[in-house]
């Protein structure tokens, strides 16, 4: 996963990564919100979901301490990071602000 993670975050297109767990209530709430973000932004952003239980090494490497944790990358640079649930509007605003 580490090599493919590097390939993913080095994209020209912004990549929003959602570190989540299947047992996490807030993570379940965030899933549909991220789908709405993707529906609104379309090909302008990639959204990747990473299950911390199945990818413990990657989560540790990214210092994910709580779920959900979202990170925004572009060209290998982390542009933004936050734990917790945000609204569709807040996430879209952050993506547009950080990547323009």
Backbone as a ProteinNet text record, in pm:
[ID]
protein_1_A
[PRIMARY]
XXXXXXXXXXXXXXXXXXXXXXXXXXXXXXXXXXXXXXXXXXXXXXXXXXXXXXXXXXXXXXXXXXXXXXXXXXXXXXXXXXXXXXXXXXXXXXXXXXXX
[TERTIARY]
82.3	0	86.3	202.6	285.2	327.1	370.9	412.1	294.1	180.3	64.3	14.1	28.8	-9.6	74.1	203.8	291.2	250.2	217.6	172.7	44.2	-47	-175.8	-157.5	-77.5	-66.2	21.1	97.7	180.2	103.2	-25.7	-110.8	-118.9	-134	-160.3	-298.5	-389.8	-525.2	-525.7	-596.8	-605.8	-664.6	-612.3	-658	-699.1	-825.2	-875.2	-876.1	-804.1	-795.4	-873.1	-960.5	-1042.5	-994.4	-926.7	-888.5	-1007	-1061.1	-1183.3	-1173.8	-1273.4	-1287.3	-1433.9	-1457.3	-1593.8	-1677.8	-1614.8	-1685.7	-1711.6	-1666.8	-1671	-1798.8	-1883.4	-2008.5	-1989.2	-1904	-1881.2	-1828	-1748.3	-1696.3	-1811.9	-1911.3	-2027.3	-2106	-2110.2	-2179.6	-2104.9	-1971.8	-1890.3	-1897.5	-1918.3	-1921.2	-2014.6	-2143.3	-2236.1	-2199.9	-2141.5	-2098.7	-1989.4	-1893.9	-1785.2	-1838.2	-1941.7	-2003.1	-2063.3	-2127.4	-2184.6	-2074.5	-1961.8	-1847.9	-1799.9	-1785.1	-1739.7	-1840.7	-1969.4	-2072.3	-2065.2	-2034.5	-2028.3	-1902.8	-1788.9	-1661.2	-1620.5	-1677.3	-1649.4	-1501.6	-1448	-1309.3	-1207	-1252.2	-1156.4	-1086.3	-1136.3	-1075.2	-1090.7	-990.7	-1002.2	-1027.9	-1115.4	-1142.4	-1110.5	-1019.5	-974	-1010.2	-1069.2	-1100.6	-999.6	-942.4	-842.6	-892.4	-916	-959	-837.4	-838.3	-720.5	-694.3	-798.5	-778.4	-708.4	-734.6	-672.1	-538.7	-512.8	-390.2	-323.4	-295.6	-241.7	-105.1	-22.2	111.2	103	17	-0.8	-59.8	-158.8	-220.3	-115.9	-30.1	75	174.8	211.9	306.2	250.5	119.3	54.6	12.9	47.3	17.9	-130.7	-211.7	-356.5	-384.8	-433.7	-460.6	-608.3	-693	-837.5	-903.5	-1021.9	-1096.9	-1232.9	-1287.1	-1225.8	-1119.2	-1015.4	-915.6	-907.9	-925.1	-915.5	-785.6	-724.2	-602.7	-619.1	-570.9	-575.9	-433.2	-406.9	-274.4	-285	-176.1	-159.7	-10.4	32.4	174.1	263.3	214.6	294.4	297.1	235.1	233.6	101.5	111.7	-10.1	-52	-172	-221.8	-310.5	-369	-466.7	-489.2	-524.4	-552.6	-646.6	-746.5	-836.9	-906.5	-926.5	-1004.9	-1146.6	-1241.1	-1380.4	-1461.9	-1590.9	-1685.4	-1710.1	-1703.8	-1735.4	-1852.4	-1916.3	-2025.7	-1969.1	-2056	-2018.2	-1964.6	-2034.6	-1994.8	-1856.5	-1830.5	-1699.9	-1587.8	-1609.8	-1507.1	-1480.1	-1585.4	-1568.2	-1491.7	-1527.7	-1460	-1311.2	-1277.4	-1137.9	-1062.4	-1122.2	-1056.8	-1030.9	-1131.1	-1114.5	-1013.8	-1016.1	-921.8	-777.4	-757.1	-621.2	-557.8	-637.3	-582	-582.5	-630	-631.7	-518.2
-120.6	0	126.5	121.8	242.5	296.2	206.4	251.7	308.7	239.6	290.1	419.5	433.2	557.6	673	651.7	757.1	793.9	691.8	718.9	802	767.3	836.3	982.6	1008.9	1147.3	1234.6	1175.1	1253.3	1301.7	1276.5	1314.7	1465.8	1508.9	1650.8	1688.4	1593.8	1616.8	1609.8	1699.9	1690.7	1556.6	1503.2	1375.1	1395.4	1366.4	1371.6	1229.3	1206.3	1073.2	1072.5	975	958.6	834.2	852.7	741	712.6	590.8	557.3	418.7	384.8	248.5	208.5	81	33.6	43.6	38.6	42.9	184.7	285.5	425.8	494.2	538.8	605.8	730.9	824.5	944.3	911.6	805.7	765.3	724.9	656	613.8	737	841.1	965.2	1038	1029.1	1101.7	1039.9	909.2	840.1	905	921.8	985.1	1130.1	1201.8	1340	1341.9	1248.8	1243.6	1207.8	1124.6	1092.8	1218.6	1301.6	1427.8	1522.7	1524.6	1607.3	1561.5	1431	1375.9	1407.1	1393.8	1425.1	1572	1661.1	1804.7	1842.6	1785.4	1824.1	1735.7	1617.5	1529.2	1496.4	1516.8	1480.1	1578.6	1683	1781	1729.7	1620.6	1565.6	1413.3	1345.4	1202.3	1187.2	1094.6	1067.2	920.5	897.5	762.7	734.5	618.3	578.6	472.4	490.1	397.5	344.9	214.6	149.5	133	202.2	200.2	61.6	-20.2	-154.8	-245.5	-223.7	-305.2	-247.5	-121.6	-52.6	14.5	-64.2	-9.8	55.6	-3.9	51.4	189.6	202.6	331.6	434.6	395	486.5	534.2	444.1	481	575.7	545.7	629.3	771.5	783.3	913.5	974.7	908	955.2	981	888.5	897.2	847.4	935.5	902.5	881.5	936.7	922.8	915.5	859.4	849	914.9	974.9	990.5	1101.1	1079	1182.7	1199.9	1323.5	1353.1	1428.2	1396.2	1464.8	1500.3	1618.2	1662.1	1673	1601.7	1602.8	1649.8	1708.8	1738.5	1743.9	1674.7	1667.9	1626.9	1534.5	1481.5	1568	1685.1	1776.2	1765.5	1755.3	1759.4	1905.3	1936.2	2072.9	2101.3	1994.8	2013.1	1878.7	1886.9	1765.3	1802.7	1717.8	1742.6	1613.6	1599	1486.9	1534.9	1442.8	1475.2	1486	1511.1	1518.5	1664.7	1694.6	1827.7	1815.5	1927.7	1926.8	1922.2	1887	1884.7	2021.5	2128	2263.3	2297.7	2261.3	2291	2217.6	2090.8	2010.6	2067.3	2100.2	2155.9	2288.1	2373.5	2502.6	2482.7	2388.8	2362.1	2312.7	2218.9	2166	2277.6	2361.2	2468	2572.7	2606.7	2706.2	2655.8	2532.3	2479.4	2442	2418.4	2368.2	2470.6	2590.4	2692.1	2791.1
0	0	0	64.4	74.7	-61.5	-152.3	-285.2	-361.9	-358.1	-430.5	-365.9	-232.7	-165.2	-218.9	-233.1	-287.2	-429.2	-508.9	-646	-645	-556.1	-548.4	-509.9	-405.6	-356.6	-446.4	-536.7	-628.7	-750.5	-753.1	-865	-881.4	-1006.7	-1034.3	-980.8	-990.3	-941.9	-789.4	-721.1	-574.9	-531.5	-421.7	-369.9	-223.9	-195	-58	-5	104	162	292.7	304.7	424.4	497.3	610.2	695.8	786.6	776.8	848.4	909.7	991	1044.6	1031.5	1003.9	983.3	1109.8	1225.9	1353.6	1403.6	1329.6	1373.2	1322.1	1417	1381.3	1296.7	1341	1259.5	1118.9	1109.3	977.2	885.4	943.3	864.1	816.3	898.2	860.5	749.4	751.1	654	514.1	506.2	376.5	274.8	308.1	212.8	181.3	278.3	255.8	148.5	158.1	59.1	-78.7	-84.6	-213.6	-274.9	-192.1	-241	-289.2	-216.9	-258.7	-395.7	-413.2	-541.3	-652	-620	-719.5	-761	-666.2	-694.9	-772.6	-734.1	-794.8	-911.9	-921.6	-1034.2	-1047.7	-1168.9	-1198.4	-1143.8	-1076.6	-1022.4	-897.3	-838.9	-718	-717.5	-660.7	-633.6	-484.6	-449.2	-308.7	-282.9	-189.4	-156	-10.8	14.1	151	194.4	314.1	366.5	501.3	507.1	631.4	722.2	837.1	924.9	982.8	997.2	1050.7	949.9	821.4	716.7	670.9	704	660.8	779.9	883.1	1007.7	988.1	904.3	881.5	816.9	716.1	648.9	745.3	823.5	920.6	1021.7	1066.2	1161.4	1095.6	971.4	898.2	880.3	862.7	845.2	978.9	1087.8	1224	1245.3	1195.4	1216.8	1357.3	1442.4	1582.9	1609.9	1523.4	1540.3	1404.7	1402.7	1277.2	1296.2	1192.1	1060.2	1059.3	980	953.4	802.2	757.7	614.8	588.5	475.8	431.1	284.3	249	110.6	58.4	-50.3	-112.9	-256.7	-303.7	-445.7	-474.7	-578.5	-617.1	-500	-418	-308.1	-183.8	-187.8	-73.6	1.5	133.9	214.1	226.9	179.6	179.6	300.1	357.4	464.8	532.8	661.6	738.2	852.1	875.1	987.3	1026.4	1155.4	1206.5	1233.5	1218.8	1246	1119.2	1138.4	1027	991.7	863.4	812.6	715.7	687.1	589.8	448.2	355.2	213.5	172.3	211.8	173.5	228.4	355.3	415.1	342.6	310.6	242.7	103.4	29.6	-105.3	-97.6	-2.2	12.4	40.5	127.8	160.7	36.8	-36.1	-156.2	-256.7	-280.3	-378.2	-332.3	-203.8	-151.3	-155.5	-117.3	-103.1	-235.5	-338.1	-463.5	-575.5	-551.6	-658.4	-640.4
[MASK]
++++++++++++++++++++++++++++++++++++++++++++++++++++++++++++++++++++++++++++++++++++++++++++++++++++

